Amino acid sequence: MPYEPPTHSVERSIRATTGAKIVAGVDEVGRGAWAGPVTVCAAVTGLRRAPAGLTDSKLITPKRRTVLAAELQEWVTAYALGDASPAEIDELGMTAALRLAAVRALEGLPVRPDAVILDGKHDYLGSPWQVRTVIKGDQSCIAVAAASVIAKVRRDALMGELEAEAEQYAPYAFGANAGYPSPVHKAALEELGPTRYHRLSWSYLDAMPRWRHLKKVRLSAEAAALESGGQLGFDF
């Protein structure tokens, strides 16, 4: 199915209505995984024509995505990546972990953006950043789509490196599933239990009696309040 290419229309609107000169697109990857970090990319593209085929990373084949990510890293005005580790996700909850990763990415840019286009409908970033949320922004906004592709390729590569780190991680097939649920991943968890790269506060452990005792209770009351308030919009 063909998709409409992303544009700079949201960025142009932000510039016209707020006077912002530097607008960053921000997207995350890894929110629904059982293992590995959540990764956020912040990308500044200006108003130049995007490389051919740019869209939401999930709509691009892995081979093409890798090629496009390399092209984008040369094409964008600037980009930076930020991670929140599984331990930080367990301690803070996903909403706060997403914000932590996003701030790390934004603060990694060489120039602080005047405004941020955030993919989705929930503003997990908040003050002092000037945020415009855009549902399916990774399909409609060039800067967000660029961030989506760069973040996806970077995190997939990281998960492949984790699998190659030691023989004990091979059964989890992180290189193939990037830490997301899959039959192979689930079977390895049930047989071998979670690794140090797994999120131990997540509900998948409830269905594994052998390892249920390892489940962590979130320590941050503020993070628990954010999560119960439904700011993420889902409960995995």
Coordinates of N, CA and C in Angstrom, one line a residue:
M1 N 0.8 -1.2 0.0 CA 0.0 0.0 0.0 C 0.9 1.2 0.0
P2 N 0.7 2.2 -1.0 CA 1.5 3.4 -1.0 C 1.1 4.3 0.1
Y3 N 2.0 5.1 0.6 CA 1.8 6.1 1.7 C 2.1 7.5 1.2
E4 N 1.4 8.4 1.7 CA 1.7 9.8 1.4 C 3.1 10.1 2.0
P5 N 4.0 10.8 1.3 CA 5.3 11.1 1.9 C 5.1 12.2 3.0
P6 N 5.9 12.2 4.0 CA 5.9 13.2 5.0 C 6.2 14.6 4.5
T7 N 5.8 15.6 5.2 CA 6.0 17.0 4.7 C 6.6 17.8 5.9
H8 N 6.8 19.1 5.6 CA 7.2 20.1 6.6 C 6.0 20.9 7.1
S9 N 4.8 20.5 6.8 CA 3.6 21.4 7.1 C 3.5 21.7 8.6
V10 N 3.7 20.7 9.5 CA 3.6 21.0 10.9 C 4.7 21.9 11.4
E11 N 5.9 21.7 10.9 CA 7.0 22.5 11.2 C 6.8 24.0 10.7
R12 N 6.3 24.1 9.5 CA 6.0 25.4 9.0 C 4.9 26.1 9.9
S13 N 3.9 25.4 10.3 CA 2.9 25.9 11.2 C 3.5 26.4 12.5
I14 N 4.3 25.6 13.1 CA 5.0 26.0 14.4 C 5.8 27.2 14.2
R15 N 6.6 27.3 13.1 CA 7.4 28.5 12.9 C 6.5 29.7 12.7
A16 N 5.4 29.6 12.0 CA 4.6 30.7 11.7 C 3.8 31.2 12.9
T17 N 3.4 30.3 13.8 CA 2.6 30.7 14.9 C 3.4 31.0 16.2
T18 N 4.6 30.5 16.3 CA 5.3 30.7 17.5 C 6.6 31.5 17.4
G19 N 7.1 31.6 16.1 CA 8.4 32.2 15.9 C 9.6 31.3 16.1
A20 N 9.3 30.0 16.3 CA 10.4 29.1 16.5 C 11.3 29.0 15.2
K21 N 12.6 29.0 15.4 CA 13.5 28.9 14.3 C 14.1 27.5 14.2
I22 N 14.3 26.8 15.3 CA 14.8 25.4 15.3 C 13.8 24.5 15.8
V23 N 13.3 23.6 15.0 CA 12.3 22.6 15.4 C 12.8 21.2 15.3
A24 N 12.7 20.5 16.3 CA 13.2 19.1 16.3 C 12.1 18.1 16.3
G25 N 12.2 17.1 15.5 CA 11.3 15.9 15.5 C 11.8 14.9 16.4
V26 N 10.9 14.3 17.2 CA 11.3 13.4 18.3 C 10.4 12.1 18.1
D27 N 11.1 10.9 18.1 CA 10.3 9.7 18.1 C 11.1 8.7 19.0
E28 N 10.3 7.7 19.4 CA 10.9 6.6 20.3 C 10.7 5.3 19.7
V29 N 11.6 4.3 20.1 CA 11.4 2.9 19.8 C 11.8 2.1 21.0
G30 N 11.1 1.0 21.1 CA 11.4 0.1 22.2 C 10.4 0.1 23.4
R31 N 9.4 1.0 23.2 CA 8.4 1.1 24.3 C 7.7 -0.2 24.7
G32 N 7.4 -1.0 23.7 CA 6.6 -2.2 23.9 C 7.5 -3.5 24.1
A33 N 8.8 -3.3 24.1 CA 9.7 -4.5 24.3 C 9.7 -5.0 25.7
W34 N 10.1 -6.3 25.8 CA 10.3 -6.9 27.1 C 11.8 -6.7 27.6
A35 N 12.7 -6.5 26.7 CA 14.1 -6.3 27.0 C 14.7 -5.2 26.3
G36 N 15.8 -4.7 26.8 CA 16.5 -3.6 26.2 C 16.0 -2.2 26.6
P37 N 16.7 -1.2 26.2 CA 16.3 0.2 26.5 C 15.2 0.7 25.7
V38 N 14.6 1.8 26.1 CA 13.8 2.6 25.2 C 14.7 3.7 24.7
T39 N 14.6 3.9 23.3 CA 15.6 4.8 22.7 C 14.8 5.9 22.0
V40 N 15.2 7.1 22.2 CA 14.6 8.3 21.6 C 15.6 9.0 20.7
C41 N 15.2 9.4 19.5 CA 16.0 10.2 18.6 C 15.4 11.6 18.4
A42 N 16.2 12.6 18.5 CA 15.7 14.0 18.2 C 16.5 14.4 16.9
A43 N 15.7 14.8 15.9 CA 16.3 15.2 14.6 C 15.9 16.6 14.2
V44 N 16.8 17.3 13.7 CA 16.5 18.7 13.1 C 16.9 18.6 11.6
T45 N 15.9 18.9 10.8 CA 16.1 18.8 9.4 C 16.0 20.1 8.6
G46 N 15.6 21.2 9.2 CA 15.3 22.3 8.4 C 14.1 22.1 7.5
L47 N 14.1 22.8 6.4 CA 12.9 22.7 5.4 C 13.4 22.1 4.1
R48 N 14.4 21.3 4.1 CA 14.9 20.7 2.8 C 14.1 19.5 2.4
R49 N 14.2 19.2 1.1 CA 13.4 18.0 0.6 C 14.0 16.7 1.2
A50 N 13.1 15.9 1.7 CA 13.6 14.6 2.3 C 14.1 13.6 1.3
P51 N 14.9 12.7 1.8 CA 15.4 11.6 0.9 C 14.2 10.8 0.5
A52 N 14.3 10.2 -0.7 CA 13.2 9.4 -1.2 C 12.9 8.2 -0.3
G53 N 11.6 7.9 -0.2 CA 11.2 6.7 0.6 C 11.1 6.9 2.1
L54 N 11.3 8.2 2.5 CA 11.2 8.4 4.0 C 9.8 8.3 4.5
T55 N 9.6 7.5 5.5 CA 8.3 7.4 6.2 C 8.5 6.8 7.6
D56 N 7.5 6.4 8.3 CA 7.6 5.7 9.5 C 8.5 4.5 9.4
S57 N 9.4 4.3 10.3 CA 10.4 3.2 10.2 C 9.7 1.8 10.1
K58 N 8.5 1.7 10.7 CA 7.8 0.4 10.7 C 7.3 0.0 9.4
L59 N 7.2 1.0 8.5 CA 6.7 0.7 7.1 C 7.8 0.5 6.1
I60 N 9.1 0.4 6.5 CA 10.2 0.2 5.7 C 10.9 -1.1 6.0
T61 N 11.3 -1.8 4.9 CA 12.0 -3.1 5.2 C 13.3 -2.9 5.9
P62 N 13.7 -3.9 6.7 CA 14.9 -3.7 7.5 C 16.1 -3.4 6.6
K63 N 16.3 -4.0 5.4 CA 17.4 -3.7 4.6 C 17.4 -2.2 4.1
R64 N 16.2 -1.8 3.6 CA 16.1 -0.4 3.2 C 16.2 0.6 4.3
R65 N 15.7 0.2 5.5 CA 15.8 1.1 6.7 C 17.2 1.3 7.1
T66 N 18.1 0.3 7.0 CA 19.5 0.5 7.3 C 20.2 1.4 6.4
V67 N 19.9 1.3 5.1 CA 20.5 2.1 4.1 C 20.0 3.6 4.3
L68 N 18.7 3.7 4.5 CA 18.1 5.0 4.7 C 18.7 5.7 5.9
A69 N 18.8 5.0 7.0 CA 19.3 5.6 8.2 C 20.7 6.2 8.0
A70 N 21.6 5.5 7.3 CA 22.9 6.0 7.0 C 22.8 7.3 6.2
E71 N 21.9 7.3 5.2 CA 21.7 8.5 4.4 C 21.2 9.6 5.2
L72 N 20.3 9.3 6.1 CA 19.7 10.4 7.0 C 20.7 11.0 7.9
Q73 N 21.6 10.2 8.4 CA 22.6 10.7 9.4 C 23.5 11.8 8.7
E74 N 23.6 11.6 7.4 CA 24.4 12.6 6.7 C 23.5 13.8 6.2
W75 N 22.2 13.5 6.0 CA 21.3 14.5 5.5 C 20.8 15.5 6.5
V76 N 20.5 15.0 7.7 CA 19.8 15.9 8.7 C 20.8 17.0 9.1
T77 N 20.2 18.1 9.6 CA 21.0 19.2 10.1 C 21.7 18.8 11.3
A78 N 21.0 18.0 12.2 CA 21.6 17.5 13.4 C 20.7 16.4 14.0
Y79 N 21.3 15.5 14.7 CA 20.5 14.5 15.4 C 21.2 14.0 16.6
A80 N 20.5 13.5 17.6 CA 21.1 12.9 18.8 C 20.2 11.9 19.3
L81 N 20.7 10.9 20.0 CA 20.0 9.8 20.6 C 20.1 9.8 22.1
G82 N 19.0 9.3 22.7 CA 19.0 9.1 24.2 C 18.4 7.8 24.5
D83 N 18.9 7.1 25.5 CA 18.3 5.9 26.0 C 17.9 6.0 27.5
A84 N 16.9 5.2 27.8 CA 16.6 4.9 29.2 C 16.8 3.4 29.4
S85 N 17.6 2.9 30.3 CA 17.9 1.5 30.5 C 16.7 0.7 31.1
P86 N 16.8 -0.6 31.0 CA 15.7 -1.4 31.6 C 15.6 -1.1 33.1
A87 N 16.8 -0.9 33.8 CA 16.7 -0.6 35.2 C 16.0 0.7 35.5
E88 N 16.2 1.7 34.6 CA 15.6 3.0 34.8 C 14.1 2.9 34.5
I89 N 13.7 2.1 33.5 CA 12.3 1.8 33.2 C 11.6 1.2 34.4
D90 N 12.3 0.2 35.0 CA 11.7 -0.5 36.2 C 11.5 0.5 37.4
E91 N 12.5 1.4 37.5 CA 12.4 2.3 38.7 C 11.4 3.4 38.5
L92 N 11.4 4.0 37.3 CA 10.7 5.2 37.0 C 9.3 5.0 36.4
G93 N 9.1 3.9 35.7 CA 7.9 3.7 34.9 C 8.2 4.2 33.5
M94 N 7.4 3.8 32.5 CA 7.7 4.1 31.1 C 7.5 5.6 30.8
T95 N 6.5 6.2 31.4 CA 6.3 7.7 31.1 C 7.6 8.5 31.4
A96 N 8.0 8.3 32.7 CA 9.2 9.1 33.1 C 10.4 8.6 32.4
A97 N 10.5 7.3 32.1 CA 11.7 6.8 31.3 C 11.8 7.4 29.9
L98 N 10.6 7.5 29.3 CA 10.5 8.1 28.0 C 11.0 9.6 28.0
R99 N 10.6 10.3 29.0 CA 11.0 11.7 29.2 C 12.5 11.8 29.4
L100 N 13.0 10.9 30.2 CA 14.5 10.9 30.5 C 15.3 10.7 29.2
A101 N 14.8 9.7 28.4 CA 15.5 9.4 27.2 C 15.4 10.6 26.2
A102 N 14.2 11.2 26.1 CA 14.0 12.3 25.2 C 14.8 13.5 25.6
V103 N 14.9 13.8 26.9 CA 15.7 14.9 27.3 C 17.2 14.7 27.0
R104 N 17.6 13.4 27.2 CA 19.0 13.1 26.9 C 19.3 13.3 25.4
A105 N 18.3 12.9 24.5 CA 18.5 13.2 23.1 C 18.5 14.7 22.8
L106 N 17.5 15.4 23.3 CA 17.4 16.8 23.0 C 18.6 17.6 23.5
E107 N 19.1 17.2 24.7 CA 20.2 17.9 25.2 C 21.5 17.5 24.5
G108 N 21.5 16.4 23.7 CA 22.6 16.0 23.0 C 22.8 16.7 21.6
L109 N 21.7 17.5 21.2 CA 21.8 18.3 20.0 C 22.8 19.4 20.2
P110 N 23.5 19.8 19.1 CA 24.4 20.9 19.3 C 23.8 22.3 19.6
V111 N 22.5 22.4 19.2 CA 21.7 23.7 19.5 C 20.4 23.3 20.1
R112 N 20.0 24.0 21.2 CA 18.7 23.7 21.8 C 17.5 24.1 20.9
P113 N 16.6 23.2 20.6 CA 15.5 23.5 19.8 C 14.5 24.5 20.4
D114 N 13.9 25.3 19.6 CA 12.9 26.2 20.1 C 11.6 25.5 20.3
A115 N 11.3 24.4 19.6 CA 10.1 23.7 19.6 C 10.4 22.2 19.3
V116 N 9.5 21.4 19.7 CA 9.6 19.9 19.5 C 8.3 19.4 18.9
I117 N 8.4 18.6 17.8 CA 7.3 17.8 17.3 C 7.4 16.4 17.9
L118 N 6.4 16.0 18.7 CA 6.5 14.7 19.4 C 5.5 13.8 18.7
D119 N 6.0 12.6 18.3 CA 5.1 11.6 17.7 C 4.1 11.1 18.8
G120 N 2.8 11.0 18.4 CA 1.8 10.4 19.3 C 0.9 11.5 19.8
K121 N 0.0 11.1 20.7 CA -1.0 12.1 21.3 C -0.7 12.5 22.7
H122 N 0.3 11.8 23.3 CA 0.6 12.1 24.7 C 1.9 12.9 24.8
D123 N 1.9 14.0 25.5 CA 3.1 14.8 25.7 C 3.8 14.2 27.0
Y124 N 4.8 13.3 26.8 CA 5.5 12.8 27.9 C 6.8 13.7 28.2
L125 N 7.0 14.7 27.4 CA 8.1 15.6 27.6 C 7.8 16.7 28.5
G126 N 6.8 17.5 28.2 CA 6.4 18.6 29.1 C 7.4 19.8 29.2
S127 N 7.1 20.6 30.1 CA 7.8 21.9 30.4 C 9.3 21.5 30.8
P128 N 10.2 22.3 30.4 CA 10.1 23.6 29.7 C 10.1 23.6 28.2
W129 N 10.0 22.4 27.6 CA 10.0 22.2 26.2 C 8.7 22.7 25.6
Q130 N 8.7 23.3 24.5 CA 7.5 23.7 23.7 C 7.2 22.6 22.8
V131 N 6.1 21.9 23.0 CA 5.8 20.6 22.4 C 4.5 20.7 21.5
R132 N 4.6 20.1 20.4 CA 3.4 19.9 19.5 C 3.3 18.4 19.3
T133 N 2.3 17.7 19.8 CA 2.1 16.3 19.6 C 1.4 16.1 18.3
V134 N 1.7 15.1 17.5 CA 1.1 14.8 16.2 C 0.9 13.3 16.1
I135 N -0.3 12.9 16.1 CA -0.6 11.4 15.9 C -0.1 11.0 14.5
K136 N 0.6 9.9 14.5 CA 1.2 9.4 13.3 C 2.2 10.4 12.7
G137 N 2.8 11.1 13.6 CA 3.8 12.1 13.1 C 5.0 11.5 12.4
D138 N 5.2 10.2 12.7 CA 6.3 9.5 12.0 C 6.0 9.2 10.6
Q139 N 4.7 9.3 10.2 CA 4.3 9.2 8.8 C 4.1 10.6 8.1
S140 N 3.7 11.6 8.9 CA 3.4 12.9 8.3 C 4.4 14.0 8.4
C141 N 5.3 13.9 9.3 CA 6.3 15.0 9.5 C 7.7 14.5 9.2
I142 N 8.4 15.2 8.4 CA 9.7 14.8 7.9 C 10.7 14.6 9.0
A143 N 10.8 15.5 10.0 CA 11.7 15.5 11.0 C 11.4 14.3 12.0
V144 N 10.2 14.0 12.2 CA 9.8 12.9 13.1 C 10.1 11.6 12.4
A145 N 9.8 11.5 11.1 CA 10.1 10.3 10.3 C 11.6 10.0 10.3
A146 N 12.4 11.0 10.2 CA 13.8 10.8 10.2 C 14.3 10.3 11.5
A147 N 13.7 10.9 12.6 CA 14.0 10.4 14.0 C 13.6 9.0 14.1
S148 N 12.4 8.6 13.6 CA 11.9 7.2 13.7 C 12.9 6.2 13.1
V149 N 13.4 6.5 11.9 CA 14.3 5.6 11.2 C 15.6 5.5 11.9
I150 N 16.2 6.6 12.3 CA 17.5 6.6 12.9 C 17.4 5.8 14.3
A151 N 16.4 6.1 15.0 CA 16.2 5.4 16.3 C 16.0 3.9 16.2
K152 N 15.2 3.5 15.2 CA 14.9 2.1 15.0 C 16.2 1.3 14.6
V153 N 16.9 1.9 13.7 CA 18.1 1.2 13.2 C 19.2 1.1 14.3
R154 N 19.3 2.2 15.1 CA 20.3 2.2 16.1 C 19.9 1.2 17.2
R155 N 18.7 1.1 17.6 CA 18.3 0.2 18.7 C 18.3 -1.2 18.2
D156 N 17.9 -1.5 17.0 CA 18.0 -2.9 16.5 C 19.4 -3.4 16.5
A157 N 20.4 -2.5 16.1 CA 21.8 -2.8 16.1 C 22.3 -3.1 17.5
L158 N 21.8 -2.3 18.4 CA 22.2 -2.5 19.8 C 21.7 -3.8 20.4
M159 N 20.5 -4.2 20.0 CA 20.0 -5.5 20.5 C 20.7 -6.6 19.9
G160 N 21.1 -6.5 18.6 CA 22.0 -7.5 18.0 C 23.3 -7.7 18.7
E161 N 23.9 -6.5 19.1 CA 25.1 -6.6 19.9 C 25.0 -7.2 21.2
L162 N 23.8 -7.0 21.9 CA 23.6 -7.7 23.2 C 23.5 -9.2 23.0
E163 N 22.9 -9.7 21.9 CA 22.8 -11.1 21.7 C 24.2 -11.7 21.5
A164 N 25.1 -10.9 20.8 CA 26.4 -11.4 20.5 C 27.4 -11.3 21.6
E165 N 26.9 -10.6 22.7 CA 27.8 -10.3 23.8 C 28.3 -11.6 24.5
A166 N 27.3 -12.5 24.7 CA 27.7 -13.8 25.4 C 26.8 -14.9 24.9
E167 N 27.3 -16.1 24.9 CA 26.5 -17.2 24.5 C 25.2 -17.4 25.2
Q168 N 25.2 -17.0 26.5 CA 24.0 -17.2 27.2 C 22.8 -16.4 26.7
Y169 N 23.0 -15.4 25.9 CA 21.9 -14.5 25.4 C 21.4 -15.0 24.1
A170 N 22.1 -16.0 23.4 CA 21.7 -16.4 22.1 C 20.2 -17.0 22.1
P171 N 19.8 -17.8 23.1 CA 18.4 -18.3 23.0 C 17.3 -17.3 23.0
Y172 N 17.6 -16.1 23.4 CA 16.6 -15.0 23.4 C 16.4 -14.4 22.1
A173 N 17.3 -14.6 21.2 CA 17.2 -14.1 19.8 C 17.0 -12.6 19.7
F174 N 17.7 -11.8 20.5 CA 17.5 -10.4 20.5 C 17.8 -9.7 19.2
G175 N 18.7 -10.3 18.4 CA 19.0 -9.8 17.1 C 17.8 -9.9 16.1
A176 N 17.0 -10.9 16.3 CA 15.8 -11.1 15.4 C 14.6 -10.3 16.0
N177 N 14.4 -10.3 17.3 CA 13.1 -9.8 17.8 C 13.3 -8.4 18.5
A178 N 14.6 -7.9 18.6 CA 14.9 -6.6 19.2 C 14.3 -6.5 20.6
G179 N 14.2 -7.6 21.3 CA 13.7 -7.6 22.7 C 12.2 -7.6 22.8
Y180 N 11.5 -7.6 21.7 CA 10.0 -7.6 21.7 C 9.5 -9.0 21.9
P181 N 8.2 -9.2 22.3 CA 7.6 -10.5 22.4 C 7.7 -11.3 21.1
S182 N 8.1 -12.5 21.2 CA 8.1 -13.5 20.1 C 8.1 -14.9 20.7
P183 N 7.6 -15.9 19.9 CA 7.6 -17.2 20.5 C 9.0 -17.7 21.0
V184 N 10.0 -17.4 20.2 CA 11.4 -17.8 20.7 C 11.8 -17.1 21.9
H185 N 11.5 -15.8 22.0 CA 11.8 -15.0 23.2 C 11.1 -15.5 24.4
K186 N 9.8 -15.8 24.2 CA 9.0 -16.2 25.3 C 9.4 -17.6 25.8
A187 N 9.8 -18.5 24.9 CA 10.2 -19.8 25.3 C 11.5 -19.8 26.1
A188 N 12.4 -18.9 25.6 CA 13.7 -18.7 26.4 C 13.5 -18.2 27.8
L189 N 12.6 -17.2 27.9 CA 12.3 -16.7 29.2 C 11.7 -17.7 30.1
E190 N 10.8 -18.5 29.6 CA 10.1 -19.5 30.5 C 11.1 -20.6 30.9
E191 N 12.1 -20.9 30.0 CA 13.1 -21.9 30.4 C 14.3 -21.4 31.2
L192 N 14.8 -20.2 30.8 CA 16.0 -19.7 31.4 C 15.8 -18.5 32.3
G193 N 14.6 -17.9 32.3 CA 14.4 -16.7 33.1 C 14.9 -15.4 32.5
P194 N 14.7 -14.3 33.1 CA 15.1 -13.0 32.5 C 16.6 -12.8 32.7
T195 N 17.1 -12.0 31.8 CA 18.5 -11.6 31.8 C 18.6 -10.2 32.5
R196 N 19.8 -9.7 32.6 CA 20.0 -8.3 33.2 C 19.5 -7.3 32.2
Y197 N 19.1 -7.7 31.0 CA 18.6 -6.7 30.0 C 17.1 -6.7 30.0
H198 N 16.5 -7.5 30.8 CA 15.0 -7.5 30.8 C 14.4 -6.5 31.7
R199 N 13.2 -6.1 31.4 CA 12.4 -5.2 32.3 C 11.7 -6.1 33.3
L200 N 12.0 -5.9 34.5 CA 11.5 -6.8 35.6 C 10.3 -6.3 36.3
S201 N 9.8 -5.1 35.9 CA 8.5 -4.6 36.5 C 7.3 -4.9 35.6
W202 N 7.5 -5.6 34.5 CA 6.5 -5.7 33.5 C 5.7 -7.0 33.7
S203 N 4.5 -7.0 33.2 CA 3.5 -8.0 33.5 C 3.7 -9.4 32.9
Y204 N 4.7 -9.5 31.9 CA 4.9 -10.8 31.3 C 5.4 -11.8 32.4
L205 N 6.0 -11.3 33.5 CA 6.5 -12.2 34.5 C 5.3 -12.8 35.3
D206 N 4.2 -12.2 35.3 CA 3.0 -12.7 36.0 C 2.6 -14.0 35.4
A207 N 2.8 -14.2 34.1 CA 2.4 -15.5 33.4 C 3.5 -16.5 33.5
M208 N 4.6 -16.3 34.2 CA 5.7 -17.3 34.3 C 5.9 -17.6 35.8
P209 N 5.2 -18.5 36.3 CA 5.3 -18.8 37.8 C 6.7 -19.1 38.3
R210 N 7.5 -19.7 37.4 CA 8.8 -20.1 37.8 C 9.7 -18.9 38.1
W211 N 9.4 -17.7 37.5 CA 10.2 -16.5 37.6 C 9.4 -15.3 38.2
R212 N 8.2 -15.6 38.6 CA 7.4 -14.5 39.1 C 8.0 -13.8 40.3
H213 N 8.8 -14.5 41.1 CA 9.4 -13.9 42.3 C 10.4 -12.8 42.0
L214 N 10.8 -12.8 40.7 CA 11.8 -11.8 40.3 C 11.2 -10.4 40.0
K215 N 9.9 -10.4 39.9 CA 9.2 -9.1 39.5 C 9.5 -8.0 40.5
K216 N 9.8 -6.9 39.9 CA 10.1 -5.7 40.7 C 8.9 -4.8 40.9
V217 N 8.8 -4.2 42.0 CA 7.7 -3.2 42.3 C 8.4 -1.9 42.1
R218 N 7.7 -1.0 41.3 CA 8.3 0.3 41.1 C 8.4 1.1 42.3
L219 N 9.6 1.8 42.5 CA 9.9 2.5 43.7 C 9.4 3.9 43.7
S220 N 9.3 4.5 42.5 CA 8.9 5.9 42.4 C 7.4 6.1 42.5
A221 N 7.0 6.8 43.6 CA 5.6 7.1 43.8 C 5.1 8.0 42.7
E222 N 5.9 9.0 42.3 CA 5.6 10.0 41.3 C 5.4 9.3 40.0
A223 N 6.3 8.3 39.6 CA 6.1 7.6 38.4 C 4.9 6.7 38.4
A224 N 4.6 6.1 39.5 CA 3.4 5.3 39.6 C 2.1 6.1 39.4
A225 N 2.1 7.3 39.9 CA 1.0 8.2 39.8 C 0.8 8.6 38.3
L226 N 1.9 8.9 37.6 CA 1.9 9.2 36.2 C 1.3 8.0 35.4
E227 N 1.8 6.8 35.7 CA 1.3 5.6 35.0 C -0.2 5.4 35.2
S228 N -0.6 5.5 36.5 CA -2.0 5.2 36.8 C -2.9 6.3 36.2
G229 N -2.3 7.5 35.9 CA -3.1 8.5 35.2 C -3.3 8.3 33.8
G230 N -2.7 7.2 33.2 CA -2.9 6.9 31.9 C -2.2 7.7 30.8
Q231 N -1.1 8.4 31.2 CA -0.5 9.3 30.3 C 0.2 8.5 29.1
L232 N 0.5 7.3 29.3 CA 1.0 6.5 28.2 C -0.1 6.0 27.2
G233 N -1.3 5.9 27.7 CA -2.3 5.4 26.8 C -2.4 3.9 26.6
F234 N -1.6 3.1 27.3 CA -1.7 1.7 27.2 C -1.0 1.1 28.4
D235 N -1.3 -0.1 28.7 CA -0.7 -0.9 29.8 C -0.3 -2.2 29.2
F236 N 1.0 -2.4 29.0 CA 1.5 -3.6 28.3 C 1.3 -4.8 29.3

